[in-house]
Amino acid sequence: VTQRLIIADDSADMRWLVRSTLQPEFRDVIEIADGRQLFACLLRATLAAGPRSPDDLVLVVDVRMPVYSGLEVLDAWHDAEHPIPIVVITSFPDDAVRTEVERLGAVLLPKPFSRATLQRVVGDVARRARS
Amino acid sequence: MMDWFTRWAVWLSLALTIALGVADYATGLEITFFVFTQVFPIGLAVWFGGRLHGALLAALATALGTAAYVHGHAFGAETVANVIGTFGTLLIIVWTLGLLRDQVERERRARRIAIEQLRHAERLNVIGALAAGVAHELGTPLNVISGTAEMLEGDAQHRPPLDRLAHVILAQTEKINAIVRHLLDFGRRGGASKTLVDLNQVAASTVELLASAARRANVTITLDAAIAPIRTQANGAEIEQVLSNLVLNGIQAMPRGGGLRVTTRATNGLACVTVEDEGIGIAKADLERIFDPFFTTKGIGQGTGLGLSVSHGIVADHGGAIDVRSEVGHGTTFAVMLPITS
């Protein structure tokens, strides 16, 4: 277990649910409540990783968050050369969200999802990033 | 009992007949003939605006007028020319008016259809916004509840304590309840009982209610009430809800504190309550959307985006209107106008 999980969602209970479902599969779980924090967190992780980009991160990101939306932050950090494994969770997956998620090379997981689905989808994304 | 129109028409015709008779007698000219064969038919044609029965009535009037003339005079070539000329004029007038009427009717219909389409689009827009808002707001708590229930279902060894899980479910259902209550508020129109209330009192109790919230936010509220009571037929609680909403918005628009002024005035049969802040203001692009349901510029959890749309509905229910003026960086003024009950 070497990867770290970042959960960005403005609902504390949602973060708790994701954390309690995925914790065993990650070295560390970081909870984030809004877009600005997510941005700062990604910035810190990048600086800490030095010249290479951080390759041990897996993101579970909500779309609707205060300050910046999840998609806005992901767009700002998008790097086609070194894609970060991302699962975007949202309760309103309209066409605009789908297109944007696809463009960012992320995976869309509409709410409500079962814990088993969450485990499977995040597990797939994390495994693909490792290999 | 005749209606006023018929009564006046009868008196006017009588007066006209006498006047024409006197005029004919006094001048020796054939004014009556002229009026009945030229003026009257044209007037009728214009009055009925190019409809078929307008033309028929005009033709009848011409025929009658001409018959009266022929009865008293020799049937000459001049009369024939006169009658043909009158009919020609009439036909041209009726024809032109008919064309114009068609044109107007077509444009009116096109406009009605366009407005209907706009209304429909607007309705769909509102419904779409409502659906998206509901999905956004309810999706997360529902997901948390189902996830928690899955934990309850799972292995007892590896799950959080039951009271923790129960607490999560309760908190989420309360959140859903609050959203549903807001939605019901939004959907409610009318029905609330109205009594004679004094807007000065409503404004005063709103200011009193929110004084401590304002102090915490470093905001000073001043109430500038009209001297005489402003009585209006209203639901006091609803109007208070509207005013608190505006005052709270004003407070939230001043993150570094400032002054907020609530003014009540009565002018020209209109009661007006203004709420004026020195806050950040509303961007021009946002101004036209602030009354839309679920439109919010506040962070999630701070505003449902329903406050102003609910307020708008309440004031409209009372036969009033809300007006807003805003300058970015200088502040916003909301004015609630309600009809005064004398």
PDB file of N, CA, C and O in Angstrom, chain B residues 291-338:
ATOM      1  N   PHE B 291     -33.345  36.394  -8.604  1.00  0.00           N
ATOM      2  CA  PHE B 291     -34.642  35.907  -8.131  1.00  0.00           C
ATOM      3  C   PHE B 291     -34.935  34.492  -8.634  1.00  0.00           C
ATOM      4  O   PHE B 291     -35.974  33.936  -8.336  1.00  0.00           O
ATOM      5  N   ASP B 292     -34.034  33.919  -9.431  1.00  0.00           N
ATOM      6  CA  ASP B 292     -34.226  32.546  -9.916  1.00  0.00           C
ATOM      7  C   ASP B 292     -34.011  31.561  -8.776  1.00  0.00           C
ATOM      8  O   ASP B 292     -33.124  31.735  -7.959  1.00  0.00           O
ATOM      9  N   PRO B 293     -34.826  30.498  -8.760  1.00  0.00           N
ATOM     10  CA  PRO B 293     -34.628  29.503  -7.721  1.00  0.00           C
ATOM     11  C   PRO B 293     -33.260  28.836  -7.835  1.00  0.00           C
ATOM     12  O   PRO B 293     -32.811  28.547  -8.937  1.00  0.00           O
ATOM     13  N   PHE B 294     -32.631  28.612  -6.725  1.00  0.00           N
ATOM     14  CA  PHE B 294     -31.342  27.920  -6.597  1.00  0.00           C
ATOM     15  C   PHE B 294     -30.180  28.722  -7.153  1.00  0.00           C
ATOM     16  O   PHE B 294     -29.067  28.227  -7.240  1.00  0.00           O
ATOM     17  N   PHE B 295     -30.429  29.981  -7.554  1.00  0.00           N
ATOM     18  CA  PHE B 295     -29.285  30.788  -7.967  1.00  0.00           C
ATOM     19  C   PHE B 295     -28.630  31.354  -6.708  1.00  0.00           C
ATOM     20  O   PHE B 295     -29.278  32.000  -5.901  1.00  0.00           O
ATOM     21  N   THR B 296     -27.350  31.077  -6.523  1.00  0.00           N
ATOM     22  CA  THR B 296     -26.664  31.620  -5.356  1.00  0.00           C
ATOM     23  C   THR B 296     -25.216  31.906  -5.697  1.00  0.00           C
ATOM     24  O   THR B 296     -24.623  31.241  -6.547  1.00  0.00           O
ATOM     25  N   THR B 297     -24.672  32.939  -5.067  1.00  0.00           N
ATOM     26  CA  THR B 297     -23.249  33.201  -5.219  1.00  0.00           C
ATOM     27  C   THR B 297     -22.529  32.864  -3.930  1.00  0.00           C
ATOM     28  O   THR B 297     -21.328  33.015  -3.821  1.00  0.00           O
ATOM     29  N   LYS B 298     -23.323  32.416  -2.928  1.00  0.00           N
ATOM     30  CA  LYS B 298     -22.712  32.042  -1.654  1.00  0.00           C
ATOM     31  C   LYS B 298     -22.165  30.628  -1.762  1.00  0.00           C
ATOM     32  O   LYS B 298     -22.579  29.855  -2.631  1.00  0.00           O
ATOM     33  N   GLY B 299     -21.275  30.284  -0.858  1.00  0.00           N
ATOM     34  CA  GLY B 299     -20.713  28.953  -0.854  1.00  0.00           C
ATOM     35  C   GLY B 299     -21.770  27.936  -0.485  1.00  0.00           C
ATOM     36  O   GLY B 299     -22.823  28.276   0.057  1.00  0.00           O
ATOM     37  N   ILE B 300     -21.486  26.669  -0.796  1.00  0.00           N
ATOM     38  CA  ILE B 300     -22.457  25.627  -0.495  1.00  0.00           C
ATOM     39  C   ILE B 300     -22.615  25.494   1.014  1.00  0.00           C
ATOM     40  O   ILE B 300     -21.664  25.601   1.773  1.00  0.00           O
ATOM     41  N   GLY B 301     -23.853  25.296   1.438  1.00  0.00           N
ATOM     42  CA  GLY B 301     -24.122  25.197   2.868  1.00  0.00           C
ATOM     43  C   GLY B 301     -24.465  26.547   3.446  1.00  0.00           C
ATOM     44  O   GLY B 301     -25.060  26.651   4.509  1.00  0.00           O
ATOM     45  N   GLN B 302     -24.126  27.652   2.723  1.00  0.00           N
ATOM     46  CA  GLN B 302     -24.450  28.971   3.248  1.00  0.00           C
ATOM     47  C   GLN B 302     -25.760  29.491   2.693  1.00  0.00           C
ATOM     48  O   GLN B 302     -26.461  30.254   3.340  1.00  0.00           O
ATOM     49  N   GLY B 303     -26.075  29.110   1.497  1.00  0.00           N
ATOM     50  CA  GLY B 303     -27.321  29.585   0.907  1.00  0.00           C
ATOM     51  C   GLY B 303     -27.923  28.506   0.033  1.00  0.00           C
ATOM     52  O   GLY B 303     -27.204  27.797  -0.657  1.00  0.00           O
ATOM     53  N   THR B 304     -29.253  28.385   0.076  1.00  0.00           N
ATOM     54  CA  THR B 304     -29.897  27.379  -0.756  1.00  0.00           C
ATOM     55  C   THR B 304     -30.201  27.963  -2.127  1.00  0.00           C
ATOM     56  O   THR B 304     -30.561  27.246  -3.041  1.00  0.00           O
ATOM     57  N   GLY B 305     -30.089  29.302  -2.251  1.00  0.00           N
ATOM     58  CA  GLY B 305     -30.453  29.917  -3.525  1.00  0.00           C
ATOM     59  C   GLY B 305     -31.958  30.055  -3.657  1.00  0.00           C
ATOM     60  O   GLY B 305     -32.466  30.312  -4.736  1.00  0.00           O
ATOM     61  N   LEU B 306     -32.670  29.863  -2.534  1.00  0.00           N
ATOM     62  CA  LEU B 306     -34.133  29.961  -2.602  1.00  0.00           C
ATOM     63  C   LEU B 306     -34.658  31.222  -1.926  1.00  0.00           C
ATOM     64  O   LEU B 306     -35.795  31.621  -2.129  1.00  0.00           O
ATOM     65  N   GLY B 307     -33.837  31.859  -1.096  1.00  0.00           N
ATOM     66  CA  GLY B 307     -34.295  32.998  -0.291  1.00  0.00           C
ATOM     67  C   GLY B 307     -34.974  34.077  -1.108  1.00  0.00           C
ATOM     68  O   GLY B 307     -36.124  34.424  -0.862  1.00  0.00           O
ATOM     69  N   LEU B 308     -34.276  34.598  -2.112  1.00  0.00           N
ATOM     70  CA  LEU B 308     -34.834  35.705  -2.886  1.00  0.00           C
ATOM     71  C   LEU B 308     -35.992  35.267  -3.759  1.00  0.00           C
ATOM     72  O   LEU B 308     -36.941  36.025  -3.968  1.00  0.00           O
ATOM     73  N   SER B 309     -35.948  34.027  -4.267  1.00  0.00           N
ATOM     74  CA  SER B 309     -37.059  33.594  -5.106  1.00  0.00           C
ATOM     75  C   SER B 309     -38.309  33.396  -4.249  1.00  0.00           C
ATOM     76  O   SER B 309     -39.418  33.707  -4.692  1.00  0.00           O
ATOM     77  N   VAL B 310     -38.126  32.889  -3.027  1.00  0.00           N
ATOM     78  CA  VAL B 310     -39.272  32.770  -2.118  1.00  0.00           C
ATOM     79  C   VAL B 310     -39.804  34.169  -1.791  1.00  0.00           C
ATOM     80  O   VAL B 310     -41.012  34.424  -1.845  1.00  0.00           O
ATOM     81  N   SER B 311     -38.895  35.106  -1.482  1.00  0.00           N
ATOM     82  CA  SER B 311     -39.312  36.473  -1.153  1.00  0.00           C
ATOM     83  C   SER B 311     -40.088  37.086  -2.308  1.00  0.00           C
ATOM     84  O   SER B 311     -41.136  37.716  -2.125  1.00  0.00           O
ATOM     85  N   HIS B 312     -39.555  36.889  -3.505  1.00  0.00           N
ATOM     86  CA  HIS B 312     -40.202  37.421  -4.701  1.00  0.00           C
ATOM     87  C   HIS B 312     -41.630  36.883  -4.799  1.00  0.00           C
ATOM     88  O   HIS B 312     -42.585  37.635  -5.052  1.00  0.00           O
ATOM     89  N   GLY B 313     -41.793  35.584  -4.576  1.00  0.00           N
ATOM     90  CA  GLY B 313     -43.113  34.965  -4.646  1.00  0.00           C
ATOM     91  C   GLY B 313     -44.058  35.542  -3.602  1.00  0.00           C
ATOM     92  O   GLY B 313     -45.215  35.841  -3.899  1.00  0.00           O
ATOM     93  N   ILE B 314     -43.555  35.714  -2.384  1.00  0.00           N
ATOM     94  CA  ILE B 314     -44.397  36.243  -1.306  1.00  0.00           C
ATOM     95  C   ILE B 314     -44.875  37.645  -1.650  1.00  0.00           C
ATOM     96  O   ILE B 314     -46.061  37.962  -1.544  1.00  0.00           O
ATOM     97  N   VAL B 315     -43.950  38.493  -2.093  1.00  0.00           N
ATOM     98  CA  VAL B 315     -44.322  39.881  -2.384  1.00  0.00           C
ATOM     99  C   VAL B 315     -45.303  39.925  -3.564  1.00  0.00           C
ATOM    100  O   VAL B 315     -46.283  40.681  -3.543  1.00  0.00           O
ATOM    101  N   ALA B 316     -45.071  39.089  -4.573  1.00  0.00           N
ATOM    102  CA  ALA B 316     -45.994  39.044  -5.711  1.00  0.00           C
ATOM    103  C   ALA B 316     -47.386  38.620  -5.245  1.00  0.00           C
ATOM    104  O   ALA B 316     -48.399  39.141  -5.713  1.00  0.00           O
ATOM    105  N   ASP B 317     -47.420  37.679  -4.311  1.00  0.00           N
ATOM    106  CA  ASP B 317     -48.678  37.232  -3.707  1.00  0.00           C
ATOM    107  C   ASP B 317     -49.457  38.367  -3.071  1.00  0.00           C
ATOM    108  O   ASP B 317     -50.679  38.332  -2.992  1.00  0.00           O
ATOM    109  N   HIS B 318     -48.718  39.337  -2.559  1.00  0.00           N
ATOM    110  CA  HIS B 318     -49.345  40.463  -1.885  1.00  0.00           C
ATOM    111  C   HIS B 318     -49.662  41.593  -2.874  1.00  0.00           C
ATOM    112  O   HIS B 318     -49.986  42.700  -2.460  1.00  0.00           O
ATOM    113  N   GLY B 319     -49.502  41.326  -4.155  1.00  0.00           N
ATOM    114  CA  GLY B 319     -49.778  42.351  -5.159  1.00  0.00           C
ATOM    115  C   GLY B 319     -48.700  43.417  -5.207  1.00  0.00           C
ATOM    116  O   GLY B 319     -48.937  44.524  -5.667  1.00  0.00           O
ATOM    117  N   GLY B 320     -47.515  43.073  -4.732  1.00  0.00           N
ATOM    118  CA  GLY B 320     -46.427  44.053  -4.698  1.00  0.00           C
ATOM    119  C   GLY B 320     -45.288  43.664  -5.619  1.00  0.00           C
ATOM    120  O   GLY B 320     -45.451  42.814  -6.495  1.00  0.00           O
ATOM    121  N   ALA B 321     -44.152  44.315  -5.430  1.00  0.00           N
ATOM    122  CA  ALA B 321     -43.000  44.034  -6.276  1.00  0.00           C
ATOM    123  C   ALA B 321     -41.709  44.293  -5.497  1.00  0.00           C
ATOM    124  O   ALA B 321     -41.700  45.084  -4.559  1.00  0.00           O
ATOM    125  N   ILE B 322     -40.640  43.613  -5.902  1.00  0.00           N
ATOM    126  CA  ILE B 322     -39.328  43.882  -5.319  1.00  0.00           C
ATOM    127  C   ILE B 322     -38.450  44.490  -6.396  1.00  0.00           C
ATOM    128  O   ILE B 322     -38.413  44.000  -7.528  1.00  0.00           O
ATOM    129  N   ASP B 323     -37.757  45.558  -6.038  1.00  0.00           N
ATOM    130  CA  ASP B 323     -36.867  46.196  -6.988  1.00  0.00           C
ATOM    131  C   ASP B 323     -35.453  46.154  -6.405  1.00  0.00           C
ATOM    132  O   ASP B 323     -35.285  46.159  -5.189  1.00  0.00           O
ATOM    133  N   VAL B 324     -34.462  46.105  -7.261  1.00  0.00           N
ATOM    134  CA  VAL B 324     -33.094  46.061  -6.746  1.00  0.00           C
ATOM    135  C   VAL B 324     -32.201  46.978  -7.570  1.00  0.00           C
ATOM    136  O   VAL B 324     -32.344  47.090  -8.776  1.00  0.00           O
ATOM    137  N   ARG B 325     -31.345  47.689  -6.838  1.00  0.00           N
ATOM    138  CA  ARG B 325     -30.335  48.506  -7.501  1.00  0.00           C
ATOM    139  C   ARG B 325     -29.009  48.176  -6.828  1.00  0.00           C
ATOM    140  O   ARG B 325     -28.950  48.028  -5.609  1.00  0.00           O
ATOM    141  N   SER B 326     -27.968  48.029  -7.618  1.00  0.00           N
ATOM    142  CA  SER B 326     -26.712  47.621  -7.000  1.00  0.00           C
ATOM    143  C   SER B 326     -25.529  48.197  -7.753  1.00  0.00           C
ATOM    144  O   SER B 326     -25.576  48.359  -8.968  1.00  0.00           O
ATOM    145  N   GLU B 327     -24.498  48.510  -6.998  1.00  0.00           N
ATOM    146  CA  GLU B 327     -23.278  48.977  -7.620  1.00  0.00           C
ATOM    147  C   GLU B 327     -22.146  48.172  -6.999  1.00  0.00           C
ATOM    148  O   GLU B 327     -21.989  48.162  -5.776  1.00  0.00           O
ATOM    149  N   VAL B 328     -21.395  47.474  -7.851  1.00  0.00           N
ATOM    150  CA  VAL B 328     -20.337  46.613  -7.340  1.00  0.00           C
ATOM    151  C   VAL B 328     -19.338  47.448  -6.539  1.00  0.00           C
ATOM    152  O   VAL B 328     -18.883  48.495  -7.003  1.00  0.00           O
ATOM    153  N   GLY B 329     -19.068  46.990  -5.328  1.00  0.00           N
ATOM    154  CA  GLY B 329     -18.112  47.696  -4.476  1.00  0.00           C
ATOM    155  C   GLY B 329     -18.733  48.781  -3.626  1.00  0.00           C
ATOM    156  O   GLY B 329     -18.086  49.301  -2.712  1.00  0.00           O
ATOM    157  N   HIS B 330     -19.972  49.158  -3.916  1.00  0.00           N
ATOM    158  CA  HIS B 330     -20.593  50.237  -3.148  1.00  0.00           C
ATOM    159  C   HIS B 330     -21.801  49.811  -2.338  1.00  0.00           C
ATOM    160  O   HIS B 330     -22.110  50.405  -1.320  1.00  0.00           O
ATOM    161  N   GLY B 331     -22.503  48.807  -2.806  1.00  0.00           N
ATOM    162  CA  GLY B 331     -23.641  48.337  -2.035  1.00  0.00           C
ATOM    163  C   GLY B 331     -24.873  48.075  -2.878  1.00  0.00           C
ATOM    164  O   GLY B 331     -24.892  48.333  -4.084  1.00  0.00           O
ATOM    165  N   THR B 332     -25.873  47.531  -2.208  1.00  0.00           N
ATOM    166  CA  THR B 332     -27.090  47.118  -2.878  1.00  0.00           C
ATOM    167  C   THR B 332     -28.287  47.666  -2.121  1.00  0.00           C
ATOM    168  O   THR B 332     -28.258  47.747  -0.894  1.00  0.00           O
ATOM    169  N   THR B 333     -29.328  48.072  -2.855  1.00  0.00           N
ATOM    170  CA  THR B 333     -30.569  48.504  -2.229  1.00  0.00           C
ATOM    171  C   THR B 333     -31.715  47.669  -2.765  1.00  0.00           C
ATOM    172  O   THR B 333     -31.928  47.610  -3.980  1.00  0.00           O
ATOM    173  N   PHE B 334     -32.406  46.995  -1.857  1.00  0.00           N
ATOM    174  CA  PHE B 334     -33.616  46.277  -2.236  1.00  0.00           C
ATOM    175  C   PHE B 334     -34.812  47.101  -1.788  1.00  0.00           C
ATOM    176  O   PHE B 334     -34.821  47.627  -0.670  1.00  0.00           O
ATOM    177  N   ALA B 335     -35.802  47.240  -2.648  1.00  0.00           N
ATOM    178  CA  ALA B 335     -37.015  47.963  -2.275  1.00  0.00           C
ATOM    179  C   ALA B 335     -38.209  47.026  -2.417  1.00  0.00           C
ATOM    180  O   ALA B 335     -38.403  46.414  -3.467  1.00  0.00           O
ATOM    181  N   VAL B 336     -38.956  46.865  -1.319  1.00  0.00           N
ATOM    182  CA  VAL B 336     -40.170  46.065  -1.357  1.00  0.00           C
ATOM    183  C   VAL B 336     -41.355  47.012  -1.401  1.00  0.00           C
ATOM    184  O   VAL B 336     -41.506  47.849  -0.514  1.00  0.00           O
ATOM    185  N   MET B 337     -42.168  46.917  -2.442  1.00  0.00           N
ATOM    186  CA  MET B 337     -43.327  47.807  -2.557  1.00  0.00           C
ATOM    187  C   MET B 337     -44.608  47.010  -2.412  1.00  0.00           C
ATOM    188  O   MET B 337     -44.765  45.951  -3.032  1.00  0.00           O
ATOM    189  N   LEU B 338     -45.489  47.523  -1.556  1.00  0.00           N
ATOM    190  CA  LEU B 338     -46.768  46.841  -1.313  1.00  0.00           C
ATOM    191  C   LEU B 338     -47.890  47.854  -1.390  1.00  0.00           C
ATOM    192  O   LEU B 338     -47.701  49.021  -1.059  1.00  0.00           O
TER     193      LEU B 338
END
